[in-house]
XYZ file of C-alpha atoms in Angstrom:
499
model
C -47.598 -39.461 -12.111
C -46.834 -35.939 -13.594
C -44.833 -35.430 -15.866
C -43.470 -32.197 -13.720
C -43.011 -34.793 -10.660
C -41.572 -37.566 -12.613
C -39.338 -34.576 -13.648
C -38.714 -33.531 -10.024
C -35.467 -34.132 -7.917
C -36.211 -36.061 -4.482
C -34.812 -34.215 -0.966
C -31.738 -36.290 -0.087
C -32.201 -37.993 3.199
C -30.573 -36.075 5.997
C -28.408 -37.439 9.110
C -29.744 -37.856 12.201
C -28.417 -34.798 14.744
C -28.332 -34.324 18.116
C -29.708 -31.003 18.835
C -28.827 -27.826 21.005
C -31.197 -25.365 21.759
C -33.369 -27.111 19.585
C -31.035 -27.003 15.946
C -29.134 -29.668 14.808
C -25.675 -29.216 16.616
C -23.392 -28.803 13.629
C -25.111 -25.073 13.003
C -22.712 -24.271 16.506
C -19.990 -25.110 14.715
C -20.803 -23.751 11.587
C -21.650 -20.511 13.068
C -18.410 -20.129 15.129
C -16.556 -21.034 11.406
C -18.250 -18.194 10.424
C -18.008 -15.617 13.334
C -13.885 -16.037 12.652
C -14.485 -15.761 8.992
C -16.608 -12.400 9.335
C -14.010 -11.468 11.861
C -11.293 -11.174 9.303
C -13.596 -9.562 6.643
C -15.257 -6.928 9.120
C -11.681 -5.945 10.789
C -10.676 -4.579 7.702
C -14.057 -3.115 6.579
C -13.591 0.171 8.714
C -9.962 1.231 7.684
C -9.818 0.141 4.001
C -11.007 3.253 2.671
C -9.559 6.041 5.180
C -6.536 3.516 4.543
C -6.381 4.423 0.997
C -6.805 8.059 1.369
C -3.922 8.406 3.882
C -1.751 5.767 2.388
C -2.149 6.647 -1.879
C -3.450 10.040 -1.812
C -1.581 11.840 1.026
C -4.579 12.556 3.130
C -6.242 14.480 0.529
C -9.945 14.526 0.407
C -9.874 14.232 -3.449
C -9.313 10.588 -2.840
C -12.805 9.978 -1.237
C -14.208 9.112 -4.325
C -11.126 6.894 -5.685
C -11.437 4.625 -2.133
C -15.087 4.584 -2.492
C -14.903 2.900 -6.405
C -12.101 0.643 -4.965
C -14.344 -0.571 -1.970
C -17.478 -1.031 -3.940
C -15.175 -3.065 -6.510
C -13.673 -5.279 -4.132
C -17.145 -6.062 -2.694
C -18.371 -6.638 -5.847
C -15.881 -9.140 -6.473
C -15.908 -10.435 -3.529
C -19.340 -11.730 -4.101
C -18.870 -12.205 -7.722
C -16.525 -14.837 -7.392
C -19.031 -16.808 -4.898
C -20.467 -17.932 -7.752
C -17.858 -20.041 -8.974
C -17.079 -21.068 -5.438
C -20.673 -22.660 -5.295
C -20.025 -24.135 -8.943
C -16.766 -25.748 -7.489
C -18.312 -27.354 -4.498
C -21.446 -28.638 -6.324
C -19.096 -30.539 -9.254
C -15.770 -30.630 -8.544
C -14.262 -30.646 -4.484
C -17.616 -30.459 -2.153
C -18.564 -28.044 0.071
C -16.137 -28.885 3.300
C -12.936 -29.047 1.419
C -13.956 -25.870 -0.418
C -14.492 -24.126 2.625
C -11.063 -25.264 4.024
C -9.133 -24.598 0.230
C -10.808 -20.766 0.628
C -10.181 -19.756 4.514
C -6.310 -20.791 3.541
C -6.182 -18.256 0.486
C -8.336 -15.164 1.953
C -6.045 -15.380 5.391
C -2.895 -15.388 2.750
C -4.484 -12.221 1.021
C -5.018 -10.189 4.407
C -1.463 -10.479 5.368
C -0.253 -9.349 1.954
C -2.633 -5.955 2.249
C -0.211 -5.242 5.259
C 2.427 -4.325 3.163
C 2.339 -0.524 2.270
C 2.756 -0.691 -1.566
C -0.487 -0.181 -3.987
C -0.147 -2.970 -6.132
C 0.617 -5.478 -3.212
C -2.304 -3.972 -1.436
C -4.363 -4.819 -5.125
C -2.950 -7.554 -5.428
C -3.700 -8.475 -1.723
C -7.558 -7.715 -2.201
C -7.562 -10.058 -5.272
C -6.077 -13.011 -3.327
C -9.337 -12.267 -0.618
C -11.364 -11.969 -3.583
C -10.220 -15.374 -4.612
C -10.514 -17.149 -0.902
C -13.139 -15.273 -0.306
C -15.584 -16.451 -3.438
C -14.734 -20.436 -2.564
C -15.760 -20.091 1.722
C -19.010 -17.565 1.438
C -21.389 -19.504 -0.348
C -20.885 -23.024 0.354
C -20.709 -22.411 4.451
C -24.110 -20.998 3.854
C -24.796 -23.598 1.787
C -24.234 -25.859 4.642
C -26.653 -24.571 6.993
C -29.124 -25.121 4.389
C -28.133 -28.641 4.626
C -28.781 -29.646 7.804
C -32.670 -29.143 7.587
C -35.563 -30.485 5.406
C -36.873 -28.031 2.972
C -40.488 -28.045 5.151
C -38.628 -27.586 8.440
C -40.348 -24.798 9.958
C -36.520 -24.250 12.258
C -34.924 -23.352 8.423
C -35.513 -19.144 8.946
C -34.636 -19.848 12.516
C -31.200 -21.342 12.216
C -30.263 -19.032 9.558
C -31.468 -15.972 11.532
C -29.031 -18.013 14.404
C -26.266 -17.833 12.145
C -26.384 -14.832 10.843
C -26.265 -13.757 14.758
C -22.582 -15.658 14.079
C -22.142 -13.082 11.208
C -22.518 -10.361 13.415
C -20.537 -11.070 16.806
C -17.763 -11.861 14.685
C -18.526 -7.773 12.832
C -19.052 -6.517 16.030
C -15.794 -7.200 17.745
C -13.526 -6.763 14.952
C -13.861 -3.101 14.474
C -13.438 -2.251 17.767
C -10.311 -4.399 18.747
C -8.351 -3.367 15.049
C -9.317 0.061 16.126
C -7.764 -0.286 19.351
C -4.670 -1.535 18.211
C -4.750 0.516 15.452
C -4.735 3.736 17.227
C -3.846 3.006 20.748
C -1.150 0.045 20.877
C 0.813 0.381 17.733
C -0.196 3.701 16.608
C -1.832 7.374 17.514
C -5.137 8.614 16.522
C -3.272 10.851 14.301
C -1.142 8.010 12.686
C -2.988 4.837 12.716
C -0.942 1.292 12.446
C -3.213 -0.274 9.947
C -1.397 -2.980 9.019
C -2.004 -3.830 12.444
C -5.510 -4.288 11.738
C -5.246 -6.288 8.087
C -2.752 -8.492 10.437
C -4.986 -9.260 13.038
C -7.780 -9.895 10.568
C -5.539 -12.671 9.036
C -4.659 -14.231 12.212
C -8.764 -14.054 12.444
C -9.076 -15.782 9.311
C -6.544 -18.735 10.760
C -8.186 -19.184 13.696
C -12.001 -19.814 11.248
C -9.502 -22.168 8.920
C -8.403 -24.492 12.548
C -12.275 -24.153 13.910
C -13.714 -25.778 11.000
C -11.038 -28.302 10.192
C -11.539 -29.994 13.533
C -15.074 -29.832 13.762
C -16.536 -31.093 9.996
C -16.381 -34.493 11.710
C -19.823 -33.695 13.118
C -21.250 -33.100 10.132
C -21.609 -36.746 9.506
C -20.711 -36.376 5.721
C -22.682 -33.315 4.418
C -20.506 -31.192 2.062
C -17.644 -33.943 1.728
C -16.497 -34.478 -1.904
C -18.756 -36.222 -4.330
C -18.455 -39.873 -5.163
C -15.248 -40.948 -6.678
C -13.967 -37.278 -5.942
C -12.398 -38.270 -2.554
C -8.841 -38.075 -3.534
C -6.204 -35.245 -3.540
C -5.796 -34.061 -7.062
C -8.642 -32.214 -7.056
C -7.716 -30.176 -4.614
C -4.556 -29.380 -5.881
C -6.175 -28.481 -9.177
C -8.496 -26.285 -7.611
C -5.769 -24.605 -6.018
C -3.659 -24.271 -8.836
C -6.519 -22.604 -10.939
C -7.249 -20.085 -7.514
C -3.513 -19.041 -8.391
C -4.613 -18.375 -11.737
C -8.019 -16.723 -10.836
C -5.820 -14.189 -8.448
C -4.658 -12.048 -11.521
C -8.167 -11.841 -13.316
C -9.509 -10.591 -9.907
C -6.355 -8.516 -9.777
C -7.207 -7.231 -13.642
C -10.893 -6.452 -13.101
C -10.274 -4.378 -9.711
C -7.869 -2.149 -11.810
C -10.519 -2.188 -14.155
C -12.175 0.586 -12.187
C -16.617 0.024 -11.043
C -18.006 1.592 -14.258
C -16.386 -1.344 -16.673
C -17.200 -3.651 -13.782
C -20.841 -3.104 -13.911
C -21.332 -4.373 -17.293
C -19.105 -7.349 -16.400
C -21.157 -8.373 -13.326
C -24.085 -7.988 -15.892
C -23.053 -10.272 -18.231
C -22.524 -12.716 -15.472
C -25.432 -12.067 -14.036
C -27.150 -12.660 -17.508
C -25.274 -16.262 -17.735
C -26.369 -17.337 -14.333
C -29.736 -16.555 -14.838
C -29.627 -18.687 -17.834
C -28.185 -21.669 -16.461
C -30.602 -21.672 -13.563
C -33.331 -21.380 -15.827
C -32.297 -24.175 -18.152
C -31.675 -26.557 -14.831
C -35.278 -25.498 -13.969
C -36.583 -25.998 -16.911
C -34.629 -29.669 -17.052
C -36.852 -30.260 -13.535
C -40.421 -28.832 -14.604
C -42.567 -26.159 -14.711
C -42.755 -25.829 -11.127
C -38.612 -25.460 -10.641
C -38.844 -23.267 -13.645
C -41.400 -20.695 -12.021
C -39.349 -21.179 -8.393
C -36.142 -19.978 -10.506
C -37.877 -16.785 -12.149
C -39.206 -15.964 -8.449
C -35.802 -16.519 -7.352
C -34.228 -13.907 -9.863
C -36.913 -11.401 -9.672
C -36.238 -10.905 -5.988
C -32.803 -10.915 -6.635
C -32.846 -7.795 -8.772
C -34.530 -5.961 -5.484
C -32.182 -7.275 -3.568
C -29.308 -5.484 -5.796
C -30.777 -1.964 -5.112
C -31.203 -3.060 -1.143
C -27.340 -3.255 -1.207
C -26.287 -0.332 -2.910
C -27.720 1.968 -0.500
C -26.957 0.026 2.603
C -23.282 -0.951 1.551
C -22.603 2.837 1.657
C -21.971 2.028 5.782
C -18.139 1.110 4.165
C -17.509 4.365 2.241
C -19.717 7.569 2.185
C -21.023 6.750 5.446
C -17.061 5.838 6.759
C -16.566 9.764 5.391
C -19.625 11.141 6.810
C -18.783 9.774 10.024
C -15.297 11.053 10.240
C -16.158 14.875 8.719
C -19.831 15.612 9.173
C -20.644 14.049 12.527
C -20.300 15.427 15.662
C -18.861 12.522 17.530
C -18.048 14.267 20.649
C -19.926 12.817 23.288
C -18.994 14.770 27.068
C -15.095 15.148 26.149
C -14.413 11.997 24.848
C -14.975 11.701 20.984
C -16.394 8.177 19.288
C -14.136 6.241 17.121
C -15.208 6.434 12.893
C -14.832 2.354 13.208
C -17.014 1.687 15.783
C -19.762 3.044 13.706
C -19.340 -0.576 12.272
C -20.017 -2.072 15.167
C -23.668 -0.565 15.314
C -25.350 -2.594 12.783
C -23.279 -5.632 14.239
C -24.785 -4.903 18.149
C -28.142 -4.230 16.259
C -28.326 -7.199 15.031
C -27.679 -9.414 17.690
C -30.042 -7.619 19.975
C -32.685 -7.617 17.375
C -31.794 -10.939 15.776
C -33.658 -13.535 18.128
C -36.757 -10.910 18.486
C -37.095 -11.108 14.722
C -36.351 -15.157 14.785
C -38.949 -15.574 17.448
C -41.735 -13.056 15.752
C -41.115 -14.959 12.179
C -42.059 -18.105 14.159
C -44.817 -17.151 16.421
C -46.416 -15.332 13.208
C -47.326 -18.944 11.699
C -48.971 -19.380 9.193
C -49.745 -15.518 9.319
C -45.938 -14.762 8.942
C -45.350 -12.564 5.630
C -43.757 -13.987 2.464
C -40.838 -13.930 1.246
C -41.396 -11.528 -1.452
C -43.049 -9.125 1.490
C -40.056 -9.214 3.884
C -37.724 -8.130 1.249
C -40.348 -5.238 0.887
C -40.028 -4.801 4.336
C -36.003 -4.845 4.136
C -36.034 -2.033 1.086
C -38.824 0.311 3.308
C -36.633 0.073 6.115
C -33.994 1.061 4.647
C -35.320 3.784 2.969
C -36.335 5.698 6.514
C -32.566 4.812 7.668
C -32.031 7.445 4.394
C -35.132 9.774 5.468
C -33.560 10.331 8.519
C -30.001 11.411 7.187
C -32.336 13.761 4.924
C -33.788 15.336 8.305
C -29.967 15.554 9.819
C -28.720 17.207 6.974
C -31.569 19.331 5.848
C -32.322 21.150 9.262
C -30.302 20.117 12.218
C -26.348 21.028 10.799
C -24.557 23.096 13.351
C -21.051 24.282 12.776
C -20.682 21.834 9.545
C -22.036 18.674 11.441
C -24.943 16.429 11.990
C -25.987 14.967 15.587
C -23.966 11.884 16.692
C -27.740 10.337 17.309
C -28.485 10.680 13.570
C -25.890 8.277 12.134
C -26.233 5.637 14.833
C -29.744 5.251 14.398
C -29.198 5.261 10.600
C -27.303 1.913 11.213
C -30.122 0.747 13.699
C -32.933 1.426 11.380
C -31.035 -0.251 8.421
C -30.521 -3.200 10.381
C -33.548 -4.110 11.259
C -34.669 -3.849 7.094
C -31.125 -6.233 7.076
C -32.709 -8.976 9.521
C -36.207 -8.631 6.883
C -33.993 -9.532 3.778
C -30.490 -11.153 4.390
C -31.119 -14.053 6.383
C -34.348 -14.788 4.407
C -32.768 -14.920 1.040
C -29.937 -17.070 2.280
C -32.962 -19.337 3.257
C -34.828 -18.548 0.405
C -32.123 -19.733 -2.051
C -31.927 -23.116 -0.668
C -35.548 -23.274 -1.208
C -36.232 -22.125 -4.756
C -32.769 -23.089 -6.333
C -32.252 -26.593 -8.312
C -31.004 -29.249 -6.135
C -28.795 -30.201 -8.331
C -27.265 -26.359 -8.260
C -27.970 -25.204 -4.696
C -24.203 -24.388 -4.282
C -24.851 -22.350 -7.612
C -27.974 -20.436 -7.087
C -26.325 -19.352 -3.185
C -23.597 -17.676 -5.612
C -25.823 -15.874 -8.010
C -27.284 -14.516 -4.755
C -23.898 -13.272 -3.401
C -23.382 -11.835 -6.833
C -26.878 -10.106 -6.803
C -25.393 -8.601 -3.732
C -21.989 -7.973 -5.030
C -23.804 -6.393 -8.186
C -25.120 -3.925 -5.966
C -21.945 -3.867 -3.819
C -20.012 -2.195 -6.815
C -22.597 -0.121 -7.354
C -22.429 1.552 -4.223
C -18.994 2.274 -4.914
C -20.068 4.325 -7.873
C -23.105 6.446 -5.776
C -20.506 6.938 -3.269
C -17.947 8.695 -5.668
C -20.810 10.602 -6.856
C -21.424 12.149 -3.345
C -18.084 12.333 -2.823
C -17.838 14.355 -6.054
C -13.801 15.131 -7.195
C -13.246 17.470 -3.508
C -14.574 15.023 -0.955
C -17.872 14.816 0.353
C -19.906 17.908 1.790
C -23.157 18.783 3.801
C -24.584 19.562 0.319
C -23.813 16.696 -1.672
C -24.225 14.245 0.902
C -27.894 15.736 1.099
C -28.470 15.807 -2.654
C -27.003 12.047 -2.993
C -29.284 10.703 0.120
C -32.149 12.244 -1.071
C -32.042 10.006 -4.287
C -31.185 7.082 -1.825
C -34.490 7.743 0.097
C -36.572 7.897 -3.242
C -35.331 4.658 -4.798
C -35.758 2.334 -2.099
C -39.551 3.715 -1.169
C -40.350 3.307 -4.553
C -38.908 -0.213 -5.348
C -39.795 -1.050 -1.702
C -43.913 -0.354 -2.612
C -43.535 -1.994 -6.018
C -41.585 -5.689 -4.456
C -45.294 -5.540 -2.077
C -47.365 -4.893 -5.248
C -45.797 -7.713 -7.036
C -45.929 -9.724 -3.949
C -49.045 -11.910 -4.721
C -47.613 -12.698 -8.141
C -44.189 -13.805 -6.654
C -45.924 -16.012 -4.185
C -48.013 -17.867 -7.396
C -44.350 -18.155 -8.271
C -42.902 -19.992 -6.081
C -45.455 -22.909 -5.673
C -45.826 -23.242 -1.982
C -42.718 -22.458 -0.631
C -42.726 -20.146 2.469
């Protein structure tokens, strides 16, 4: 035997499942955890920054850029703190009672954004932060879980779930919206503490759905051995409380000093995963460098495509024509495009990945795929904004397909590198490795907060800078899109076999 193999970790033995619709049944569950869960985030996603603007600035369009840096920031850490969610439910509480400890403190933090005072609002986002960071990465985690790492249903189930993602984004927008504006408010005068309420109660109802049905999941994600008792619970709890004012601290902090802090965490992740891989043997080492080279691309996939929660929010609501016959389409149901994309498209792309076979691109190719995608989603507002403006505005048809087209380079990275992480990551830090994915993505997140506040500029966006700001969208995700397919075959050699 090898040295490398002696070196290697074996697959833990998996439970037997009955299935449904041929995937073990506790990804049902999982995924209606989740559609509550993305509920609550999503039914926030389309008022926080018009929310901000009306509520801190007066109205004023000089705010634009303000909400924008606060967005990207709470994103950021939103995604940031996943990674010491995964840490905790690898070594210290397991994945179920993580998941439970989390959906308890992000529903506590969208009631407290209800109340109309800045630093309770802050303060609010830091507590979601917080909740937010211990649920994410370990429910993902857990559909990992329930296959073999050769199980050709892995993609599948994850493209499944991310379907629960999505139903969950779709609704949300359009029922806060609705109360919002028609119920408890006017169109004029939104209620939207209306919505951040109804995304907590959506947040309670994920904490009940996965509390009664982790029986089902036979034992996967419950604490480690000798970890089965209470305390450590409470002490995870106790240091959330204290992890509430550091979130609470960096999101005053403002994006720009953010940046280098995500670095530096980025840095230290990448370092730990490498030593772990190293520990394991040359093959887990080269996995773990494939693993972080595609999660650099998958940083610059996310700062153009998270700009559907700010500049696009702004676009929508002052540069599209969103009359349509008389009746004029909501700004928040322009979130629910990508969602209704996705589910249409979602079990086309699932059944194409599977019929390909053994012909079906790589990883390191569908994230290619993902980043060209996205960059015609940005060719397109280039087209709308260069040559068909009429009286100040763009073509309702232009921005809805912009969320189409971007969502179909979505279904070619997300789900895959969800997958992809509980294939190339340690086993002993799978947990870990799914959070220095979400921070890749929240890297990129905060990002987009900054390009955002530079289209937005100090007046508020116009036709001209939204053009100018696109443009360089378009041009950075063609480019890095071509290079990720260049660098493809080298990836591959990478990652030893894994598909």
């Amino acid at each position: 035997m090898s040295v490398d193999a002696a070196k290697s970790v074996p697959e833990p033995a998996l439970p037997e499942f009955k299935t449904t619709l041929g995937h073990p049944r506790p990804l049902w569950m999982l995924f209606m955890t989740e559609f509550w869960e993305r509920f609550a985030f999503y039914g926030i996603r389309w008022a926080l920054v018009l929310y901000i603007v009306a509520q801190f600035y007066e109205g004023n369009a000089a705010g634009q850029g303000a909400a924008g840096l606060t967005y990207g920031a709470y994103l950021a850490l939103v995604y940031a703190a996943a990674i010491f969610g995964g840490y905790v439910a690898d070594r210290v509480l397991g994945y179920q009672r993580s998941i439970l400890t989390g959906a308890l403190i992000m529903a506590a933090g969208l009631f407290m954004i209800s109340i109309p005072n800045q630093n309770i609002f802050e303060l609010g986002l830091a507590t979601i932060i917080v909740g937010n960071g211990l649920f994410k990465p370990n429910i993902s985690t857990m559909v990992g879980k329930l296959y073999g790492l050769k199980d050709e249903r892995r993609d599948s189930g994850f493209t499944i779930f991310y379907m629960g993602i999505n139903i969950g984004a779709m609704i949300a927008p359009v029922l806060t919206e609705y109360l919002a504006r028609k119920v408890f408010g006017t169109d004029g005068l939104p209620s939207y503490k209306v919505v951040f309420i109804a995304s907590g109660v959506g947040m309670l109802l994920s904490l009940v759905w996965f509390y009664f049905g982790r029986a089902g999941l036979k034992g996967i994600g419950a604490p480690p051995a000798g970890a089965e008792g209470f305390g450590r619970v409470v002490t995870v709890f106790i240091g959330a409380l204290v992890a509430i004012p550091v979130a609470y601290f960096l999101l005053s902090a403002g994006s720009k000093a953010l940046a280098w802090i995500l670095a530096v965490m980025f840095i230290a992740l990448s370092v730990l995963l490498l030593v772990e891989g190293i520990r394991e043997g040359k093959v887990q080492r080269d996995r773990v460098f494939a693993m972080l080279i595609i999660f650099a691309f998958n940083v610059l996939f996310w700062i153009f495509f998270e700009q559907a929660g700010s500049s696009f929010t702004f676009l929508a609501d002052n540069i599209v024509n969103r009359n349509l016959g008389g009746w004029e389409f909501p700004t928040a149901w322009f979130q629910s495009v990508n969602s209704v994309a996705i589910i249409t498209l979602a079990p086309i792309v699932a059944w194409v990945w599977v019929k390909m076979g053994s012909a079906n691109p790589s990883i390191p190719r569908k994230f290619g795929l993902g980043l060209l995608f996205n960059g015609a989603a940005f060719a397109l507002l280039m087209l709308a904004l260069s040559s068909m403006v009429v009286d100040g505005k763009i073509p309702f048809w232009t921005l809805f397909m912009v969320y189409v087209i971007q969502s179909v380079g979505e279904l070619c990275l997300s789900p895959i590198g969800l997958s992809m992480v509980t294939k190339l990551a340690p086993v002993r830090l799978v947990g870990f490795g799914m959070g220095g994915w979400f921070l890749s993505t929240g890297i990129g997140n905060n990002l987009s907060g900054i390009f955002s506040e530079y289209i937005s500029g100090t007046t508020g966006m116009s036709v001209e800078s939204a053009l100018k700001g696109y443009t360089l969208g378009f041009w950075v995700l063609m480019i890095s899109g071509v290079v990720l397919f260049l660098l493809a075959p080298f990836i591959n050699k990478l990652m030893h076999g894994v598909k």
